[in-house]
XYZ file of C-alpha atoms in Angstrom:
403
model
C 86.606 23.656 171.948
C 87.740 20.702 174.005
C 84.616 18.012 175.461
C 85.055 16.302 178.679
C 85.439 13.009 178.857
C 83.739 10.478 180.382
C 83.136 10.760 184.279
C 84.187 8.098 186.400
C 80.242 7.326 186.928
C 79.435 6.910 183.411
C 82.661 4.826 183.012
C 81.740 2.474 185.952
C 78.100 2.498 184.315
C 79.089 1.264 181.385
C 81.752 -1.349 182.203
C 78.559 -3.215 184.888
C 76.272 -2.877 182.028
C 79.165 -4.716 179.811
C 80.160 -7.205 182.648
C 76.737 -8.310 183.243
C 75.478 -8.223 179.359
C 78.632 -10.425 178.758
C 77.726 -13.251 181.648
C 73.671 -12.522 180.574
C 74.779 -14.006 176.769
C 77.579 -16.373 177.631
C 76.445 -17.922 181.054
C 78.699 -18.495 184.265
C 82.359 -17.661 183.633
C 85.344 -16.804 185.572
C 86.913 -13.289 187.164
C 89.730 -14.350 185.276
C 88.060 -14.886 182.112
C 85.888 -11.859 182.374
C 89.224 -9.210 182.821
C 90.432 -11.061 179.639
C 87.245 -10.712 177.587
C 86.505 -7.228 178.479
C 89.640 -5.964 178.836
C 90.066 -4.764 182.519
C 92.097 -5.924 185.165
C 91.193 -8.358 188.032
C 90.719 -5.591 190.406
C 88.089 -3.693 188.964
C 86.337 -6.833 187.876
C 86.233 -7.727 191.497
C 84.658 -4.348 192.106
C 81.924 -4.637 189.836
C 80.998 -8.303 190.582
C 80.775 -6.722 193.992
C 78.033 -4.357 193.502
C 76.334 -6.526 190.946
C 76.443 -9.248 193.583
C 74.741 -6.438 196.471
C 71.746 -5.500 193.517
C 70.882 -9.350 193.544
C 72.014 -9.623 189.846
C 74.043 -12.051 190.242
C 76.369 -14.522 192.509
C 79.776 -15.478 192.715
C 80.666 -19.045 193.737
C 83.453 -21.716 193.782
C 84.480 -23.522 190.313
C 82.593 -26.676 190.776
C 86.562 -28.494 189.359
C 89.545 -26.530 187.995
C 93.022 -28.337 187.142
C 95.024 -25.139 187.981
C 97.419 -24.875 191.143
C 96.675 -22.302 193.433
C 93.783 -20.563 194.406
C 90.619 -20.561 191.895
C 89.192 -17.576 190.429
C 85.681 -17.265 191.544
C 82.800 -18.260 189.052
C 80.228 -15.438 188.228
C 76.759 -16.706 187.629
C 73.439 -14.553 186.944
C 70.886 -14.948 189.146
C 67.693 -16.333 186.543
C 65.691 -17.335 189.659
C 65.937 -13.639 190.733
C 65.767 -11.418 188.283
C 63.468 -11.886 184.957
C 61.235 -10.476 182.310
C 58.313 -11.182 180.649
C 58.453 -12.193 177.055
C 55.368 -12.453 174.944
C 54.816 -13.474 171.097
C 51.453 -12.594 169.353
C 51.351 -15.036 166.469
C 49.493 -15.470 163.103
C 48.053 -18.674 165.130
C 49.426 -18.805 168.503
C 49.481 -16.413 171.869
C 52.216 -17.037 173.806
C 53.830 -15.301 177.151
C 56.981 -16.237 179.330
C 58.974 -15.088 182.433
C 62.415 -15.728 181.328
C 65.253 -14.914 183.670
C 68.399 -13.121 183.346
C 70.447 -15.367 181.493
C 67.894 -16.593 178.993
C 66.431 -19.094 181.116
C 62.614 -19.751 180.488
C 61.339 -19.838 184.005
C 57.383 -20.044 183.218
C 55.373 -20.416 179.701
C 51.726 -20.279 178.882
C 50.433 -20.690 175.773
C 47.117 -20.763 173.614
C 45.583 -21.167 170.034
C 44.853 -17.996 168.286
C 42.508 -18.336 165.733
C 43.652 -16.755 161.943
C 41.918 -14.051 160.328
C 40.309 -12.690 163.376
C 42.261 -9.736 165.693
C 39.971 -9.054 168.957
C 42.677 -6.271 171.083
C 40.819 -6.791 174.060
C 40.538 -9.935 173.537
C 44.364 -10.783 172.576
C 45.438 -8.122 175.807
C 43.286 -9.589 178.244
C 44.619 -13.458 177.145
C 48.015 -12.068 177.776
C 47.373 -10.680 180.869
C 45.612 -13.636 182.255
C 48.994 -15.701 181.832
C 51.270 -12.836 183.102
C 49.264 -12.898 186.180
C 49.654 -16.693 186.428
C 53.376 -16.828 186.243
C 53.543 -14.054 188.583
C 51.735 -15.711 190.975
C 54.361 -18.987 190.893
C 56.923 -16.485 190.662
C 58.703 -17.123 194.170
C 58.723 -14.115 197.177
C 61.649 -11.218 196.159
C 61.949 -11.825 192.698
C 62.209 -8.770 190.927
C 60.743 -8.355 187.037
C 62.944 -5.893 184.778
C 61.368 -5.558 181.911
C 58.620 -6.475 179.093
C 58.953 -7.389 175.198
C 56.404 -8.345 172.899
C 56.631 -9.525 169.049
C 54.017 -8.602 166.812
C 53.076 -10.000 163.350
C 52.945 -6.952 162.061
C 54.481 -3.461 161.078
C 55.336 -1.705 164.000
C 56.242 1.482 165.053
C 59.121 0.963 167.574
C 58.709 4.037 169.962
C 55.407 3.350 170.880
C 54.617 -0.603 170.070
C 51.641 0.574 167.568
C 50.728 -1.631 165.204
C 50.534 -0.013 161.724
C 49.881 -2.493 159.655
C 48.952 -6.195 159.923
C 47.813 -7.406 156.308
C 47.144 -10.805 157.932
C 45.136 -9.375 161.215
C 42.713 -7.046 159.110
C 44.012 -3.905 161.271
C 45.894 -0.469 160.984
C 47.061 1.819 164.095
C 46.464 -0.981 166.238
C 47.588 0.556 169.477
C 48.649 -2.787 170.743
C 51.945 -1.738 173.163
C 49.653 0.923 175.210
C 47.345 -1.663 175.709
C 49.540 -4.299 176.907
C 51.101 -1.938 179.421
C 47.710 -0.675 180.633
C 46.567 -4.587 180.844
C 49.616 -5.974 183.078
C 49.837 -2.863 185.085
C 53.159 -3.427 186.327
C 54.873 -0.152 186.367
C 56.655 -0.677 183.270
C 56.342 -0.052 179.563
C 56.206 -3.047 177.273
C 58.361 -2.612 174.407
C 57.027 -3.921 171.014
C 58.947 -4.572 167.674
C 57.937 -6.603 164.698
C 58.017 -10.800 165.274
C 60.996 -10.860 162.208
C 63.166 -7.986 163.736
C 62.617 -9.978 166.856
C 63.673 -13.533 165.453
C 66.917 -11.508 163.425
C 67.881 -10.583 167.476
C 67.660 -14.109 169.081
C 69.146 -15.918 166.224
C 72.477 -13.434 166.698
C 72.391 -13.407 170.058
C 71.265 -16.707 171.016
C 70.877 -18.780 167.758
C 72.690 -19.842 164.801
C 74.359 -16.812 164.678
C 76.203 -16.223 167.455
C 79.548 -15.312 165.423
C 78.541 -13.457 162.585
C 78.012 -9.751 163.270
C 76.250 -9.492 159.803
C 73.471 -11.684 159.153
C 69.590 -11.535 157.809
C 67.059 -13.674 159.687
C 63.831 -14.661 156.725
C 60.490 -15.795 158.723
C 57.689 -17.099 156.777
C 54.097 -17.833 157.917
C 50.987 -16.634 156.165
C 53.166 -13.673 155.247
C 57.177 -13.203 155.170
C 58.731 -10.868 157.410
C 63.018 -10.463 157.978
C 65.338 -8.910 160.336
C 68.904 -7.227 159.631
C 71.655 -7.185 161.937
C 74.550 -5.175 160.520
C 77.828 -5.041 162.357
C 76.157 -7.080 165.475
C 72.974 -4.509 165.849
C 69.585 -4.762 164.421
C 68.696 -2.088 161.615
C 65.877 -0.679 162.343
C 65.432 2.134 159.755
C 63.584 5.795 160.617
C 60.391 4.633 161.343
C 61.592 1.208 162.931
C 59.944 -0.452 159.851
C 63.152 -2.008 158.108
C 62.970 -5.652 156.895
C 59.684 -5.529 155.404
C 61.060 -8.301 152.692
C 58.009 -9.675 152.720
C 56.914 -6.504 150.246
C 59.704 -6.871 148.404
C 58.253 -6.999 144.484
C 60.151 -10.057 142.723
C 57.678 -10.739 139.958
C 55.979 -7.937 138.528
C 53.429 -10.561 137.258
C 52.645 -12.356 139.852
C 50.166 -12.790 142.098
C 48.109 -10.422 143.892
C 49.413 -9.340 147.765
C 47.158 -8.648 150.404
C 49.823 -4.881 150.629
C 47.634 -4.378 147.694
C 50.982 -4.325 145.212
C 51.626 -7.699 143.065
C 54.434 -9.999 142.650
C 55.529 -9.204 146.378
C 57.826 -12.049 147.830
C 55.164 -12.755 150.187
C 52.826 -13.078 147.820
C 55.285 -15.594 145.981
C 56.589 -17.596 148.708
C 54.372 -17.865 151.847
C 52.494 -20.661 152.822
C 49.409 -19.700 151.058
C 51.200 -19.542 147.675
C 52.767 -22.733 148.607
C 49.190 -24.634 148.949
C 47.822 -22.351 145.640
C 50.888 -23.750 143.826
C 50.641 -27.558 144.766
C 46.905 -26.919 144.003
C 45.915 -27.850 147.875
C 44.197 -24.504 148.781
C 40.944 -25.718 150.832
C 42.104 -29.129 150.442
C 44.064 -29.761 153.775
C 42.601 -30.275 157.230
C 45.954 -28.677 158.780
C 47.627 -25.081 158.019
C 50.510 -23.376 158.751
C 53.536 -25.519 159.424
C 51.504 -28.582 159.438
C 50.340 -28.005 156.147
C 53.536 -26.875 154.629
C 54.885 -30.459 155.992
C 52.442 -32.414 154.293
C 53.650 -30.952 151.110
C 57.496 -31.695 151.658
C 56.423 -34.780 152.458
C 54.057 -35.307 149.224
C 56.959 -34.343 147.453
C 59.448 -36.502 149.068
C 57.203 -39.533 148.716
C 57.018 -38.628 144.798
C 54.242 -36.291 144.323
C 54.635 -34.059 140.913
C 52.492 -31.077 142.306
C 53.868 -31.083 145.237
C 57.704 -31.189 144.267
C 56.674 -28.951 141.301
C 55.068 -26.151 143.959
C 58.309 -26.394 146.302
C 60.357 -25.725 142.922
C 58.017 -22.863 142.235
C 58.490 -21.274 145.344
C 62.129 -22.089 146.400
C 63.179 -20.240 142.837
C 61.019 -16.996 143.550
C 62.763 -17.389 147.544
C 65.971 -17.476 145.662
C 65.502 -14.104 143.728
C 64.662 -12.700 147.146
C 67.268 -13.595 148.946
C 69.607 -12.820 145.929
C 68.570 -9.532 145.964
C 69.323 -9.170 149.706
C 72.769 -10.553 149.389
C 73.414 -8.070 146.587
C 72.577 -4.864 148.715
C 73.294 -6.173 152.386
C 76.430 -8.731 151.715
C 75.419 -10.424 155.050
C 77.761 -13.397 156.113
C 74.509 -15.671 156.685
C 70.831 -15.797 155.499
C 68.870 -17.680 158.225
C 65.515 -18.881 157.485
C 62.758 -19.295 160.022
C 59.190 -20.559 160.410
C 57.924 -22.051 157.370
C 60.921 -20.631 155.519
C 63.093 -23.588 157.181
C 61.706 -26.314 155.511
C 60.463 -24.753 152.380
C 64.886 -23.884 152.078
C 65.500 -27.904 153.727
C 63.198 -28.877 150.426
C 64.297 -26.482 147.740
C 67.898 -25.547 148.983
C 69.512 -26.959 145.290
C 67.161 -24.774 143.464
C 67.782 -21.329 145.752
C 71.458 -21.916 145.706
C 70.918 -21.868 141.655
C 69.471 -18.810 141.547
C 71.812 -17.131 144.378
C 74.473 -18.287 141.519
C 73.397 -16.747 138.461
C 71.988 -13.476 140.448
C 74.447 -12.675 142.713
C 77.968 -11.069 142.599
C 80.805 -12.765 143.041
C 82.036 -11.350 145.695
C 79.305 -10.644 148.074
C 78.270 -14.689 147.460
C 81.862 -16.249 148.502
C 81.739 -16.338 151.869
C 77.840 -16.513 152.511
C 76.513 -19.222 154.564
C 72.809 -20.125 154.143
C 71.290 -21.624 157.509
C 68.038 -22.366 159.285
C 66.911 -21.281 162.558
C 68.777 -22.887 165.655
C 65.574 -21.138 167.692
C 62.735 -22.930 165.762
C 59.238 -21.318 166.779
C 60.797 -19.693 169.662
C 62.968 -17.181 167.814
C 60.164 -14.131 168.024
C 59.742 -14.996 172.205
C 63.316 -15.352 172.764
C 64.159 -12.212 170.874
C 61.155 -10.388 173.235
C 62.948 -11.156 176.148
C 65.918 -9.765 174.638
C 64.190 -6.862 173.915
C 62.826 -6.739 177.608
C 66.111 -6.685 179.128
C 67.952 -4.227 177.180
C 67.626 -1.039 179.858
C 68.966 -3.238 182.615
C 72.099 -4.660 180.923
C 72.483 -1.018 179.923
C 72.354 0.067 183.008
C 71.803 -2.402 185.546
C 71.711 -0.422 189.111
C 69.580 2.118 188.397
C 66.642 -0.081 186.693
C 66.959 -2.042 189.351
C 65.849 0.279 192.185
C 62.691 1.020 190.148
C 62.185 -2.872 189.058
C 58.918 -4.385 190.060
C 58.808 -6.840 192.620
């Protein structure tokens, strides 16, 4: 039996969700240029810049200087003072919450401390809230909020933003994306993946890895989380719980993981194994990034602890990673957070082990990289998150959009 095809409707639907995804990613850019990128012809790009430009998503305009004869094809810009989202990024030690607008353009930020191995929900909900109702109060008259993302450190279940495990928060079935939602009270759901998956997103869409459609995004903190994007879309598994690397066991021997297995890459890599390894546990006035510094820069200025700790750890980091490249064959490994300069420091050593473990193959045409998105990579990929219904399908989320 024959299907129908596509209506005209879902046809149109699609190609305005396309058109404005395509100028949301790559920024102001031409009628012209957008029938050649996507494919349809001038006339029907014309149309749908039209009824994007009526929603208020965005605005055609003059080239600001073109060397072509005749008349100019109009520029198509999105409207980031118009139309946003909120982004927000719960952190091993940091709280923070944006209003980013279409386009990727951080409008507003507030952020605060969080202090480690404490987890208050009320307490976390009600700090978020406070700065969502901040920027919404410098947010100017008609502007029009989309959607809302959040990035957890955690495990979390993707349909409904709980939380279901967070070694490094001391909770389970933290309902964490119900609470948000109930907190802002904004007529819209907050939607609530794990920081890592979050940080694999923003680095391919808006990061180092703009190009490559297959790529695994490492992020290292107290814990070590990753992301997969295979054939340009994030794997997400059943459950939404892919990427757990961090539980990945690499040393049956090893140390003790707070999963409760042993040998765990976390438990081999992150910054607490780090300090345990340069013996500077309970020694340092600074943690997290700060303290991971101090050690790279102990080792650079000659310190045998320190450089023998970063050789430690950058060898059990290469088994990891050789193990991903093996099973994913991703065109890059990008590594964020603490990862970054833990690879800057021990890059020789991981690039060892990648050779002897890995297959030929699979290894000739990988590219190791750091974040382009620093710390930002978990917020940025939020607001990604946030605006996925409207570039789906931009009309209708519009007309029941929050203003």
């Amino acid at each position: 039996m024959m299907r129908a095809g596509p209506s005209q409707e879902a046809i149109r639907r699609h190609n305005l969700g396309t058109l404005l995804r395509y100028i949301h990613l790559n920024g102001p850019t031409s009628r012209a240029v957008l029938a050649d990128r996507l494919g349809l012809n001038r006339s029907t790009i014309m149309a749908l810049t039209a009824d994007l430009t009526a929603a208020g998503l965005v605005r055609e305009e003059l080239p600001r200087r073109t060397r072509r004869a005749g008349r100019p094809s109009l520029v198509v810009r999105p409207r980031s003072e118009h139309v946003y989202v909120l982004a927000f990024d719960v952190g091993v030690d940091r709280l923070v919450a944006a209003r980013v607008g279409l386009g990727g353009v951080v409008l507003d930020r507030r952020e605060a401390v969080r202090t480690r191995g404490t987890f208050d929900l009320d307490d976390v909900v009600a700090s978020l809230a406070g700065f969502t109702r901040q920027m919404l109060c410098e947010a100017g008259p008609g502007t029009v909020c989309v959607g809302a993302g959040a990035g957890f450190c955690g495990v979390v279940r993707r349909r409904d933003g709980v939380v279901r495990f967070g070694p490094n928060i001391g909770r389970t079935e933290v309902p964490f994306g119900a609470a948000l939602t109930r907190a802002l009270d904004l007529a819209l759901q907050v939607s609530v993946d794990n920081d890592a998956n979050l940080g694999a997103l923003a680095e391919h869409q808006r990061g180092i890895g703009t190009q490559s459609q297959d790529l695994i995004y490492l992020h290292g903190d107290v814990g070590i989380g990753g992301g997969i994007i295979v054939g340009g879309r994030l794997l997400g598994g059943e459950g939404g719980y892919a990427g757990e690397f961090g539980h990945m066991v690499v040393n049956p021997h090893g140390r003790p993981c707070a999963c409760g297995s042993a040998g765990c890459l976390e438990a081999e890599v992150s910054e607490r194994a780090l300090l345990s390894a340069a013996r500077r546990e309970g020694t340092l006035d600074v943690v997290g990034r700060d303290a991971v510094r101090a050690i790279v820069d102990a080792a650079e200025r000659g310190d045998i602890a320190a450089r023998d700790a970063l050789y430690s750890v950058g060898d059990w980091l290469g088994f990891g990673v050789a193990n991903l490249v093996n099973i994913f064959n991703p065109e890059m490994v990008v590594f964020g957070g603490i990862l970054r300069d833990i690879y800057l420091s021990s890059a020789a050593q991981i690039r060892s082990r990648l050779t002897t473990n890995v297959l030929a193959a699979p290894r000739e045409n990988l590219r190791l990289r750091t974040s382009a998105l620093g710390d930002d990579a978990t917020l940025v990929g939020a607001a990604e998150l946030a605006f996925t219904e409207v570039l789906a399908n931009p009309l209708e989320v519009l007309t029941h959009a929050t203003i």
